[in-house]
Coordinates of C-alpha atoms in Angstrom, one line a residue:
M1 CA -6.6 -25.6 -19.5
G2 CA -3.7 -23.7 -21.0
S3 CA -3.4 -20.7 -23.3
R4 CA -5.8 -20.3 -26.1
L5 CA -3.1 -19.2 -28.5
R6 CA -0.8 -21.5 -30.4
N7 CA 3.0 -21.4 -30.0
D8 CA 4.1 -23.4 -33.1
V9 CA 2.9 -21.0 -35.8
K10 CA 4.8 -21.5 -39.0
H11 CA 3.0 -19.2 -41.5
L12 CA 1.7 -15.7 -41.4
I13 CA -1.6 -16.9 -42.9
E14 CA -3.1 -20.3 -43.1
C15 CA -5.5 -19.6 -45.9
F16 CA -7.1 -16.8 -47.9
C17 CA -10.5 -17.2 -49.3
E18 CA -13.2 -15.2 -51.1
I19 CA -16.8 -15.9 -50.0
V20 CA -19.9 -15.2 -51.9
S21 CA -22.9 -13.8 -50.0
P22 CA -26.2 -15.8 -50.3
E23 CA -28.9 -14.4 -52.6
T24 CA -31.7 -15.3 -50.2
S25 CA -32.0 -16.2 -46.6
N26 CA -32.7 -19.9 -47.5
K27 CA -29.2 -20.3 -49.0
Q28 CA -25.9 -20.3 -47.3
P29 CA -22.7 -18.5 -48.4
W30 CA -19.9 -20.5 -50.1
V31 CA -16.2 -20.2 -50.9
V32 CA -15.6 -19.1 -54.5
Q33 CA -11.7 -19.2 -54.3
K34 CA -9.0 -20.0 -51.8
F35 CA -5.2 -19.9 -51.4
P36 CA -3.3 -22.1 -51.2
E37 CA -5.2 -24.7 -53.1
S38 CA -3.6 -27.3 -50.9
F39 CA -5.7 -26.2 -47.9
K40 CA -8.0 -29.2 -47.4
D41 CA -9.9 -28.4 -44.2
D42 CA -13.3 -28.2 -45.8
E43 CA -15.1 -28.2 -42.4
M44 CA -13.3 -25.1 -41.4
L45 CA -14.1 -23.4 -44.7
K46 CA -17.8 -24.1 -44.2
Q47 CA -17.7 -22.4 -40.8
V48 CA -15.7 -19.5 -42.2
A49 CA -18.3 -18.9 -44.8
L50 CA -21.1 -18.7 -42.2
F51 CA -19.1 -16.3 -40.0
A52 CA -18.3 -14.1 -42.9
F53 CA -21.9 -13.1 -43.2
P54 CA -23.3 -13.2 -39.7
C55 CA -26.4 -11.2 -40.5
E56 CA -28.6 -10.1 -43.4
V57 CA -28.1 -6.3 -42.8
P58 CA -26.2 -4.9 -45.8
C59 CA -23.2 -2.7 -45.1
N60 CA -23.1 0.9 -46.2
T61 CA -19.4 1.4 -45.6
V62 CA -16.3 -0.7 -45.7
Q63 CA -16.1 -2.6 -42.5
H64 CA -13.5 -4.9 -40.9
F65 CA -14.4 -7.4 -38.2
S66 CA -12.9 -10.6 -36.8
F67 CA -14.3 -13.9 -35.6
V68 CA -12.8 -16.8 -33.7
L69 CA -13.0 -20.6 -34.3
T70 CA -12.3 -22.9 -31.4
S71 CA -10.6 -26.3 -32.1
L72 CA -11.1 -29.5 -30.1
D73 CA -7.9 -28.7 -28.1
S74 CA -9.4 -25.3 -27.1
K75 CA -7.0 -23.4 -29.4
W76 CA -8.2 -20.3 -31.3
T77 CA -8.1 -19.7 -35.0
F78 CA -8.8 -16.1 -36.0
G79 CA -10.7 -15.0 -39.1
F80 CA -10.3 -11.4 -40.4
C81 CA -13.0 -10.3 -42.8
R82 CA -13.5 -7.3 -45.1
Q83 CA -16.9 -6.3 -46.5
A84 CA -17.4 -3.5 -48.9
P85 CA -20.7 -1.8 -49.8
G86 CA -22.3 -3.2 -53.0
A87 CA -19.8 -6.1 -53.2
Q88 CA -21.1 -9.6 -53.6
T89 CA -18.2 -11.2 -51.8
A90 CA -16.2 -10.9 -48.6
L91 CA -12.4 -11.3 -48.3
V92 CA -11.2 -13.5 -45.4
I93 CA -7.8 -14.3 -44.0
I94 CA -7.4 -17.2 -41.6
S95 CA -4.5 -17.1 -39.2
Y96 CA -3.3 -18.3 -35.8
L97 CA -2.0 -14.9 -35.0
P98 CA -4.3 -12.2 -33.4
W99 CA -2.8 -9.4 -35.4
H100 CA -6.0 -7.4 -36.2
E101 CA -4.5 -4.2 -37.6
F102 CA -1.9 -6.0 -39.6
F103 CA -4.3 -8.3 -41.4
F104 CA -6.9 -5.6 -42.0
K105 CA -4.2 -3.7 -43.9
I106 CA -3.3 -6.9 -45.9
L107 CA -7.0 -7.2 -46.9
N108 CA -7.1 -3.7 -48.1
Q109 CA -4.0 -4.4 -50.3
I110 CA -5.7 -7.5 -51.7
A111 CA -8.9 -5.5 -52.4
E112 CA -6.8 -2.9 -54.4
L113 CA -5.2 -5.6 -56.5
M114 CA -8.6 -7.1 -57.2
Q115 CA -9.9 -3.7 -58.4
E116 CA -6.9 -3.5 -60.7
Q117 CA -7.8 -7.0 -62.0
A118 CA -4.1 -7.9 -61.6
V119 CA -4.6 -11.7 -61.2
Q120 CA -0.9 -12.5 -61.5
D121 CA 0.0 -9.8 -58.9
I122 CA -2.6 -11.2 -56.5
N123 CA -1.2 -14.7 -56.7
S124 CA 2.3 -13.5 -56.4
F125 CA 1.4 -11.4 -53.4
L126 CA -0.4 -14.2 -51.6
E127 CA 2.4 -16.6 -52.4
A128 CA 5.0 -14.3 -50.9
L129 CA 2.8 -13.7 -47.9
Y130 CA 2.3 -17.4 -47.3
Q131 CA 5.9 -18.3 -47.6
R132 CA 7.1 -15.7 -45.1
D133 CA 8.1 -16.9 -41.7
V134 CA 6.6 -15.2 -38.7
P135 CA 8.5 -12.0 -38.2
A136 CA 9.7 -10.7 -34.9
P137 CA 7.5 -8.3 -33.0
S138 CA 7.7 -4.6 -34.0
T139 CA 9.7 -5.3 -37.2
T140 CA 8.9 -4.0 -40.6
L141 CA 7.8 -6.6 -43.2
H142 CA 8.7 -6.2 -46.9
I143 CA 6.8 -8.3 -49.4
P144 CA 8.0 -8.2 -53.0
F145 CA 5.5 -9.3 -55.7
G146 CA 4.5 -8.9 -59.3
R147 CA 6.4 -8.5 -62.5
A148 CA 7.1 -4.9 -61.7
H149 CA 8.9 -6.0 -58.6
R150 CA 6.6 -4.0 -56.4
V151 CA 7.2 -4.1 -52.6
Y152 CA 4.5 -4.0 -50.0
T153 CA 5.7 -2.7 -46.6
C154 CA 3.8 -3.2 -43.3
K155 CA 4.9 -3.0 -39.7
C156 CA 4.3 -6.0 -37.4
P157 CA 2.7 -5.4 -34.0
N158 CA 4.6 -5.5 -30.8
T159 CA 3.0 -8.3 -28.9
Y160 CA 4.9 -7.4 -25.7
T161 CA 3.2 -4.1 -25.2
L162 CA -0.3 -3.2 -24.1
P163 CA -2.9 -2.1 -26.6
S164 CA -2.9 1.6 -27.1
I165 CA -5.3 4.3 -28.5
P166 CA -5.6 5.0 -31.4
E167 CA -3.2 2.4 -32.8
N168 CA -5.3 -0.5 -31.5
R169 CA -8.6 -0.4 -33.4
N170 CA -10.5 -2.7 -31.0
L171 CA -9.7 -0.8 -27.9
T172 CA -10.3 2.5 -29.6
E173 CA -13.8 1.4 -30.7
Y174 CA -14.5 0.0 -27.3
F175 CA -13.5 3.1 -25.5
N176 CA -15.5 5.4 -27.8
A177 CA -18.6 3.3 -27.6
V178 CA -18.7 2.4 -23.9
D179 CA -18.2 4.7 -20.9
A180 CA -15.8 4.0 -18.0
H181 CA -18.5 2.7 -15.6
N182 CA -19.8 0.1 -18.1
M183 CA -16.3 -1.0 -19.0
M184 CA -15.7 -1.6 -15.3
V185 CA -18.9 -3.6 -15.0
I186 CA -17.9 -5.8 -17.9
F187 CA -14.4 -6.2 -16.4
A188 CA -15.9 -7.2 -13.0
S189 CA -18.3 -9.6 -14.7
M190 CA -15.5 -11.3 -16.5
L191 CA -13.6 -11.7 -13.3
H192 CA -16.7 -13.5 -11.9
E193 CA -17.0 -15.6 -15.1
R194 CA -20.6 -14.5 -15.9
R195 CA -22.6 -15.1 -19.1
I196 CA -22.0 -11.8 -21.0
V197 CA -23.6 -10.6 -24.2
M198 CA -22.9 -7.5 -26.2
V199 CA -25.4 -6.3 -28.8
S200 CA -24.8 -3.9 -31.8
S201 CA -26.1 -3.2 -35.3
R202 CA -22.6 -2.7 -36.6
I203 CA -20.6 -5.9 -36.9
S204 CA -17.2 -4.1 -36.8
R205 CA -18.1 -2.3 -33.6
L206 CA -19.4 -5.5 -32.1
S207 CA -16.4 -7.7 -32.7
A208 CA -14.0 -4.9 -31.6
C209 CA -15.7 -4.5 -28.2
I210 CA -15.6 -8.2 -27.6
Q211 CA -12.0 -8.5 -28.5
A212 CA -11.1 -5.4 -26.5
A213 CA -12.9 -6.7 -23.4
N214 CA -10.9 -9.9 -23.5
A215 CA -7.7 -7.9 -24.0
V216 CA -8.1 -5.8 -20.9
I217 CA -8.0 -8.8 -18.6
Y218 CA -4.4 -9.5 -19.6
P219 CA -2.4 -11.4 -18.5
M220 CA -5.4 -13.7 -18.2
I221 CA -7.5 -14.8 -21.1
W222 CA -11.1 -15.9 -21.4
Q223 CA -11.4 -19.7 -21.0
H224 CA -15.0 -20.3 -21.8
I225 CA -17.3 -19.9 -24.9
Y226 CA -15.9 -17.0 -26.9
I227 CA -17.8 -15.8 -30.0
P228 CA -17.0 -12.2 -31.0
V229 CA -19.7 -12.3 -33.7
L230 CA -22.5 -14.9 -33.3
P231 CA -24.0 -16.2 -36.6
P232 CA -27.7 -17.1 -36.6
H233 CA -27.0 -20.9 -36.7
L234 CA -25.3 -20.7 -33.2
M235 CA -28.2 -18.9 -31.4
D236 CA -28.7 -21.9 -29.1
Y237 CA -25.3 -21.2 -27.6
L238 CA -27.0 -18.4 -25.7
L239 CA -28.9 -21.0 -23.7
A240 CA -25.8 -22.7 -22.5
P241 CA -25.5 -22.7 -18.7
M242 CA -21.7 -22.2 -18.7
P243 CA -20.1 -18.8 -18.9
Y244 CA -19.7 -17.2 -22.3
L245 CA -18.6 -13.9 -23.9
S246 CA -20.5 -13.3 -27.1
G247 CA -21.3 -10.5 -29.5
V248 CA -24.8 -10.7 -31.0
P249 CA -25.9 -8.6 -34.0
T250 CA -29.1 -6.6 -33.2
S251 CA -31.0 -8.5 -35.9
T252 CA -30.1 -11.8 -34.3
W253 CA -30.8 -10.6 -30.8
E254 CA -34.3 -9.6 -31.7
R255 CA -35.0 -13.2 -32.6
V256 CA -33.8 -14.5 -29.2
R257 CA -36.3 -15.6 -26.6
K258 CA -35.2 -13.6 -23.7
S259 CA -37.3 -15.4 -21.1
E260 CA -35.2 -18.6 -21.7
L261 CA -31.8 -17.0 -21.2
G262 CA -31.8 -16.8 -17.4
E263 CA -29.4 -14.4 -15.6
L264 CA -26.9 -12.8 -17.9
V265 CA -25.1 -9.4 -18.4
V266 CA -26.3 -7.5 -21.5
L267 CA -24.5 -4.5 -22.9
D268 CA -26.1 -2.5 -25.7
V269 CA -23.0 -1.0 -27.4
D270 CA -25.0 1.3 -29.6
T271 CA -26.8 3.0 -26.7
N272 CA -24.2 2.4 -24.0
H273 CA -26.8 0.7 -21.7
I274 CA -26.0 -2.2 -19.5
E275 CA -28.3 -4.6 -17.6
T276 CA -27.0 -7.0 -15.0
P277 CA -28.6 -8.9 -12.1
F278 CA -25.3 -9.1 -10.3
D279 CA -23.4 -6.6 -8.1
D280 CA -20.0 -7.8 -9.3
L281 CA -18.4 -4.3 -9.4
D282 CA -19.4 -3.8 -5.7
R283 CA -17.7 -7.0 -4.8
L284 CA -14.4 -5.8 -5.9
P285 CA -12.2 -4.2 -3.2
P286 CA -13.4 -0.5 -2.9
D287 CA -9.9 1.0 -3.2
I288 CA -9.3 -0.8 -6.5
V289 CA -12.7 0.3 -7.9
S290 CA -12.1 4.0 -6.9
G291 CA -8.6 3.9 -8.4
M292 CA -9.9 2.5 -11.7
R293 CA -12.7 5.1 -11.8
R294 CA -10.4 8.0 -11.1
R295 CA -7.8 7.0 -13.7
L296 CA -10.3 6.3 -16.4
K297 CA -11.8 9.8 -16.0
T298 CA -8.3 11.4 -16.2
P299 CA -8.0 13.0 -19.7
G300 CA -4.3 12.0 -19.9
N301 CA -5.3 8.3 -19.9
M302 CA -7.3 8.5 -23.1
M303 CA -4.3 8.2 -25.4
G304 CA -1.6 5.6 -25.5
D305 CA -1.8 2.5 -23.3
G306 CA -3.4 4.4 -20.4
V307 CA -6.8 2.6 -20.6
A308 CA -5.3 -0.8 -20.8
R309 CA -2.8 0.0 -17.9
V310 CA -5.7 1.0 -15.6
F311 CA -7.1 -2.6 -15.8
L312 CA -3.6 -4.1 -15.6
R313 CA -2.8 -2.3 -12.4
A314 CA -6.0 -3.5 -10.9
L315 CA -5.1 -7.1 -11.7
V316 CA -1.6 -6.5 -10.3
Q317 CA -3.2 -5.4 -7.0
L318 CA -5.3 -8.6 -7.0
I319 CA -2.9 -11.3 -8.2
G320 CA 0.5 -9.6 -8.5
G321 CA 1.6 -11.3 -5.4
Y322 CA 1.5 -14.8 -6.9
R323 CA 5.3 -14.9 -6.9
D324 CA 5.1 -15.0 -3.1
A325 CA 3.2 -18.2 -3.4
L326 CA 5.7 -20.1 -5.6
R327 CA 7.4 -23.0 -3.9
F328 CA 10.7 -24.5 -5.0
R329 CA 12.5 -27.6 -3.6
Q330 CA 15.8 -28.9 -4.8
G331 CA 15.3 -31.5 -7.5
E332 CA 11.6 -30.8 -7.9
Q333 CA 9.5 -28.5 -10.1
I334 CA 8.2 -25.2 -9.0
T335 CA 4.7 -25.3 -7.5
F336 CA 2.1 -22.8 -6.5
C337 CA 0.5 -22.5 -3.0
Q338 CA -2.9 -20.9 -3.0
D339 CA -3.0 -20.3 0.7
A340 CA 0.3 -18.5 0.6
L341 CA -1.1 -16.1 -2.1
V342 CA -4.1 -15.3 0.1
Q343 CA -2.0 -14.6 3.1
S344 CA 0.3 -12.3 1.1
R345 CA -2.5 -10.0 0.2
P346 CA -4.2 -7.3 2.5
L347 CA -7.2 -8.3 4.5
A348 CA -9.5 -6.3 2.3
L349 CA -8.5 -8.3 -0.8
R350 CA -8.7 -11.8 0.7
P351 CA -12.5 -12.5 0.4
F352 CA -12.5 -11.7 -3.3
L353 CA -9.1 -13.4 -3.9
E354 CA -10.3 -16.6 -2.4
S355 CA -13.2 -16.8 -4.8
M356 CA -11.0 -15.8 -7.7
L357 CA -8.6 -18.7 -7.1
Q358 CA -11.3 -21.0 -8.3
L359 CA -11.7 -19.3 -11.7
Q360 CA -10.5 -21.0 -14.8
I361 CA -9.0 -17.7 -16.1
F362 CA -6.8 -17.5 -13.1
Q363 CA -5.8 -21.2 -13.2
Q364 CA -4.8 -20.8 -16.8
F365 CA -2.6 -17.9 -15.8
I366 CA -0.8 -19.9 -13.1
E367 CA -0.4 -22.9 -15.3
E368 CA 1.1 -20.8 -18.0
R369 CA 3.6 -19.1 -15.7
L370 CA 4.6 -22.4 -14.1
E371 CA 5.2 -24.0 -17.5
M372 CA 7.5 -21.2 -18.5
L373 CA 9.4 -21.4 -15.2
N374 CA 9.9 -25.1 -15.2
S375 CA 10.9 -25.2 -18.8
G376 CA 13.6 -22.6 -18.2
Q377 CA 12.1 -20.0 -20.5
G378 CA 11.3 -17.4 -18.0
F379 CA 9.2 -14.3 -18.8
S380 CA 9.4 -10.6 -18.6
D381 CA 6.2 -8.8 -19.8
E382 CA 4.2 -5.8 -18.9
F383 CA 2.5 -7.6 -16.0
E384 CA 5.7 -8.6 -14.4
L385 CA 7.2 -5.1 -14.8
E386 CA 4.1 -3.5 -13.3
A387 CA 4.1 -6.0 -10.4
C388 CA 7.7 -5.2 -9.6
L389 CA 6.9 -1.5 -9.6
Y390 CA 3.9 -2.0 -7.4
S391 CA 5.9 -4.2 -5.0
D392 CA 8.7 -1.6 -4.7
K393 CA 6.3 1.3 -4.3
S394 CA 3.9 0.0 -1.7
S395 CA 5.3 -3.1 0.1
S396 CA 1.7 -4.0 0.7
R397 CA 2.4 -7.1 2.9
L398 CA 4.6 -5.2 5.4
K399 CA 2.4 -2.2 5.5
Q400 CA -0.7 -4.3 6.2
Q401 CA 1.1 -6.3 8.9
Y402 CA 2.1 -3.1 10.6
K403 CA -1.5 -1.8 10.4
E404 CA -2.8 -5.0 11.9
W405 CA -0.2 -4.9 14.7
L406 CA -1.0 -1.2 15.4
T407 CA -4.7 -1.9 15.7
T408 CA -4.1 -4.9 18.0
M409 CA -1.7 -2.8 20.1
K410 CA -4.2 -0.1 20.6
K411 CA -6.9 -2.5 21.8
E412 CA -4.5 -4.3 24.2
S413 CA -3.0 -1.1 25.5
G414 CA -6.5 0.3 26.3
A415 CA -7.3 -2.7 28.4
L416 CA -3.8 -2.5 30.1
F417 CA -4.4 1.2 31.0
K418 CA -7.7 0.3 32.7
K419 CA -6.0 -2.4 34.7
A420 CA -2.8 -0.5 35.6
N421 CA -4.4 2.9 36.2
P422 CA -5.3 2.4 39.9
A423 CA -2.1 0.7 40.9
M424 CA 0.1 3.3 39.1
R425 CA -1.7 6.2 40.7
N426 CA -1.5 4.7 44.1
A427 CA 2.3 4.1 43.7
V428 CA 2.8 7.7 42.6
K429 CA 0.7 9.1 45.5
T430 CA 2.6 6.9 48.1
V431 CA 6.0 8.1 46.9
G432 CA 4.9 11.7 47.0
R433 CA 3.4 11.4 50.4
L434 CA 6.5 9.8 51.9
A435 CA 8.8 12.5 50.4
K436 CA 6.6 15.3 51.8
E437 CA 6.5 13.8 55.3
K438 CA 10.3 13.3 55.5
S439 CA 10.9 16.9 54.3
R440 CA 8.5 18.4 56.8
T441 CA 10.0 16.4 59.7
A442 CA 13.6 17.3 58.8
Y443 CA 12.7 21.0 58.3
R444 CA 11.0 21.2 61.8
E445 CA 14.1 19.6 63.4
V446 CA 16.6 22.0 61.7
R447 CA 14.5 25.0 62.7
S448 CA 14.4 23.9 66.3
K449 CA 18.2 23.4 66.4
F450 CA 18.8 26.9 65.0
K451 CA 16.5 28.4 67.6
D452 CA 18.5 26.8 70.4
M453 CA 21.7 28.1 68.8
Q454 CA 20.3 31.6 68.5
I455 CA 19.3 31.7 72.2
H456 CA 22.8 30.5 73.3
R457 CA 24.6 33.2 71.4
E458 CA 22.3 35.9 72.6
L459 CA 23.1 34.9 76.2
E460 CA 26.8 35.1 75.5
G461 CA 26.5 38.5 73.8
A462 CA 24.7 39.8 76.9
A463 CA 27.5 38.7 79.1
F464 CA 30.0 40.7 77.1
S465 CA 27.9 43.8 77.0
T466 CA 27.5 44.0 80.9
G467 CA 31.3 44.7 81.3
N468 CA 32.3 41.3 82.5
T469 CA 36.1 41.9 82.8
K470 CA 36.9 38.3 83.4
L471 CA 35.5 37.3 80.1
R472 CA 37.3 40.1 78.5
D473 CA 40.6 39.0 79.9
K474 CA 40.3 35.4 78.9
P475 CA 41.5 34.2 75.6
R476 CA 39.1 34.9 73.0
S477 CA 37.9 32.0 70.8
A478 CA 34.9 31.4 68.6
P479 CA 32.2 29.2 69.9
S480 CA 32.2 25.7 68.7
S481 CA 29.7 24.8 65.9
P482 CA 26.7 22.9 67.2
K483 CA 27.2 19.1 67.1
F484 CA 24.1 17.1 66.2
G485 CA 25.4 13.6 66.4
V486 CA 26.9 12.9 62.9
S487 CA 26.0 9.6 61.3
D488 CA 27.3 7.8 58.3
V489 CA 25.6 9.4 55.4
S490 CA 26.5 6.8 52.8
T491 CA 25.1 4.0 55.0
N492 CA 21.9 5.9 55.4
Q493 CA 21.6 6.5 51.7
R494 CA 21.8 2.8 51.1
R495 CA 19.2 2.0 53.7
T496 CA 16.5 4.5 52.8
A497 CA 14.3 4.5 49.7
V498 CA 14.6 8.3 49.4
S499 CA 18.3 9.6 49.3
P500 CA 19.3 12.5 51.6
A501 CA 20.7 14.3 48.6
T502 CA 17.3 14.4 47.0
L503 CA 15.6 15.6 50.2
S504 CA 18.3 18.2 50.7
H505 CA 17.6 19.6 47.3
Q506 CA 13.9 19.7 48.1
L507 CA 14.6 21.4 51.5
N508 CA 16.9 24.1 50.0
S509 CA 14.0 25.7 48.1
N510 CA 11.7 25.5 51.2
F511 CA 14.5 26.7 53.5
L512 CA 15.4 29.7 51.4
D513 CA 11.7 30.7 51.4
R514 CA 11.4 30.4 55.1
N515 CA 14.9 31.6 56.3
H516 CA 13.7 34.3 58.7
S517 CA 15.1 32.5 61.7
L518 CA 18.5 32.0 60.1
R519 CA 18.7 35.7 59.2
R520 CA 18.0 36.6 62.8
C521 CA 20.7 34.3 63.9
E522 CA 23.2 35.8 61.5
T523 CA 22.3 39.3 62.6
S524 CA 22.8 38.5 66.2
V525 CA 26.3 37.0 65.6
S526 CA 27.4 39.9 63.4
Q527 CA 26.4 42.4 66.1
H528 CA 28.5 40.8 68.9
Y529 CA 31.5 39.6 67.0
H530 CA 33.9 41.1 64.6
V531 CA 34.6 38.5 61.8
S532 CA 37.6 38.8 59.7
G533 CA 37.3 38.9 55.9
S534 CA 39.2 35.7 55.6
S535 CA 36.6 33.8 57.5
P536 CA 35.4 30.8 55.5
G537 CA 32.0 30.9 57.2
F538 CA 30.9 34.2 55.6
P539 CA 31.3 35.8 52.2
T540 CA 33.8 38.5 51.7
G541 CA 31.3 41.2 51.0
T542 CA 29.5 40.5 54.2
N543 CA 32.7 40.7 56.3
G544 CA 33.7 44.0 54.9
A545 CA 30.4 45.5 55.7
S546 CA 30.6 44.4 59.3
S547 CA 34.1 45.8 59.7
S548 CA 33.3 49.2 58.5
S549 CA 30.2 49.5 60.6
S550 CA 32.3 48.6 63.7
E551 CA 34.8 51.3 63.0
E552 CA 32.1 53.9 62.6
S553 CA 30.6 53.0 65.9
G554 CA 33.7 54.1 67.6
T555 CA 33.9 51.2 70.0
E556 CA 37.5 51.1 71.3
D557 CA 37.2 47.8 73.2
E558 CA 35.8 45.9 70.2
L559 CA 36.6 42.2 70.4
Q560 CA 39.1 40.7 68.1
M561 CA 38.0 37.0 67.9
T562 CA 38.9 34.0 65.8
P563 CA 36.6 33.5 62.7
L564 CA 33.6 31.4 63.0
N565 CA 33.6 28.1 61.1
L566 CA 29.9 27.4 60.5
N567 CA 29.2 24.8 57.8
L568 CA 25.5 24.7 58.0
M569 CA 24.9 22.6 54.9
D570 CA 27.0 19.7 56.1
D571 CA 25.2 19.8 59.4
M572 CA 21.9 19.9 57.7
K573 CA 22.8 16.8 55.6
D574 CA 23.7 15.0 58.8
I575 CA 20.3 15.8 60.3
L576 CA 18.6 14.6 57.2
A577 CA 20.5 11.4 57.1
R578 CA 19.8 10.7 60.7
T579 CA 16.1 11.5 60.3
A580 CA 15.8 9.4 57.2
S581 CA 17.4 6.4 59.0
T582 CA 14.8 6.6 61.7
E583 CA 11.9 6.5 59.4
S584 CA 10.1 3.3 58.7
T585 CA 10.6 1.5 55.4
P586 CA 8.0 2.7 52.9
P587 CA 5.4 0.1 51.8
A588 CA 6.3 -2.1 48.8
I589 CA 5.1 -1.0 45.4
D590 CA 3.0 -3.3 43.3
R591 CA 5.4 -4.7 40.7
S592 CA 2.5 -6.1 38.6
V593 CA 2.4 -2.9 36.7
K594 CA 6.1 -3.1 35.7
I595 CA 5.2 -3.8 32.0
F596 CA 3.7 -0.3 31.9
L597 CA 7.1 1.2 32.1
Y598 CA 8.1 -0.4 28.7
L599 CA 5.3 1.2 26.7
P600 CA 6.1 4.1 24.4
V601 CA 6.3 7.6 25.8
S602 CA 3.3 8.7 23.8
L603 CA 1.2 6.1 25.6
F604 CA 2.1 7.7 29.0
A605 CA 0.8 11.0 27.6
W606 CA -2.6 9.3 27.0
F607 CA -2.6 7.9 30.6
F608 CA -1.7 11.1 32.4

């Protein structure tokens, strides 16, 4: 089922007629005059007469309302009616164009000419109006008529924009009569294609609310029974099992047998009270409902197209991703894939979207878009513009995929931590224990060697102090540095799991904290030997201090010996290398936890 509007409209109006109200309820209204006289659809004129007086309640003020006639091909024909208090007739314009404000102004102009009793001007005006081609949207229409060359000016509506307040009479009446919550309930009920009835004692308000409710589901359009004002002879339509959207005058509603209607949504427009057996609003995604409620309560959205845009944005969130489901193959027409549309939407929208795909209002929307694409027409309307803005702003599919991936990653990483936790901790403890054992063993061996060196030097110093002349006469030379059996350090580094350089760095801190034995050794050597300031084994400041203390002691026979060449750090590295080479190879680490090293750093913070 395609669009309900016609595309091949050739005239602004199809017919103008004046209808006489019946004197009693037993009689029916009839057409007293029409224009053009060539209009021969008598069946339509009979229906128009019945819709022009849908109830017996007299009007106290001038009121405008509209009704809709549906043809066999499901196309709509609009009737625009004007009733005046005390008048015996109603003025009606029949057109294929849904230009409510435009034709209501035309009816007012015709009513003024009738009051002037300018019959020739009326015929001239209607002739000029009928002969005019359909003007472009948002253009100003000039209609010359009469002997005085009068010109009637009226602006045509812009059909490419959303209805706005207060310019659009239907939406203004709807927004003033119904609160935000009930508007949302009607909106949700239409998206579920329910049987919906609106009731009011004012015909103008009734038809306006029905027309506005259909307008806010743009770009979709109601595809079922659509009667903005229900005349008494169509009361049985309320018993139909299929969905419908109907406006019923209060006088007619009081005559309806409610027990036979079944489940339907009823909105009393006069009291703003709604009754529904369904929870359609709760079935909509919560974020969409909260966004609609928040925007409809914002004072800035009361004027302009703010109200209509609230509902448009909700539909963009629901079906705006239909372009992701379009499929094109070379040499074939563009098609639509329903599954692709569902997959393109977030998880929270998918349950409702799957049910919405079966609605006729959505199928009509897709068929209309595909027809324009395959015919090469293309389209650029408010819905497409809003969909582009929403896509650029949120990138809903990528964000949702990231959220789903993040949730899955957290679950899997939690299980991975539980599995890898014992193995990882055992590996860390094993490495730490081996490092501590190697450092302690190396430290004990170094300490033992320096004790032996200290005893040897003390014995030599004692021999000099006893006056041994033989030793004094012999050539003086510094004692050789202790040799500990130097091994290939680089080879040991390759064979061991822990490098000597790393252990040497760890031992330096421990060795400096526990260097009492080394200090004793240095003191003993400095007391028995005079070391030159150029000795590479000691700092310059230390040598100078030793020299001055020797001169003050007054020792004449102080020894003048060759400087000591003690490179303790190199010797210590040799010891560490030899010790590390003798240690057994550490146990192998469980490599099954290797994947743990590739996780983000933030995950290690959770683990430790």
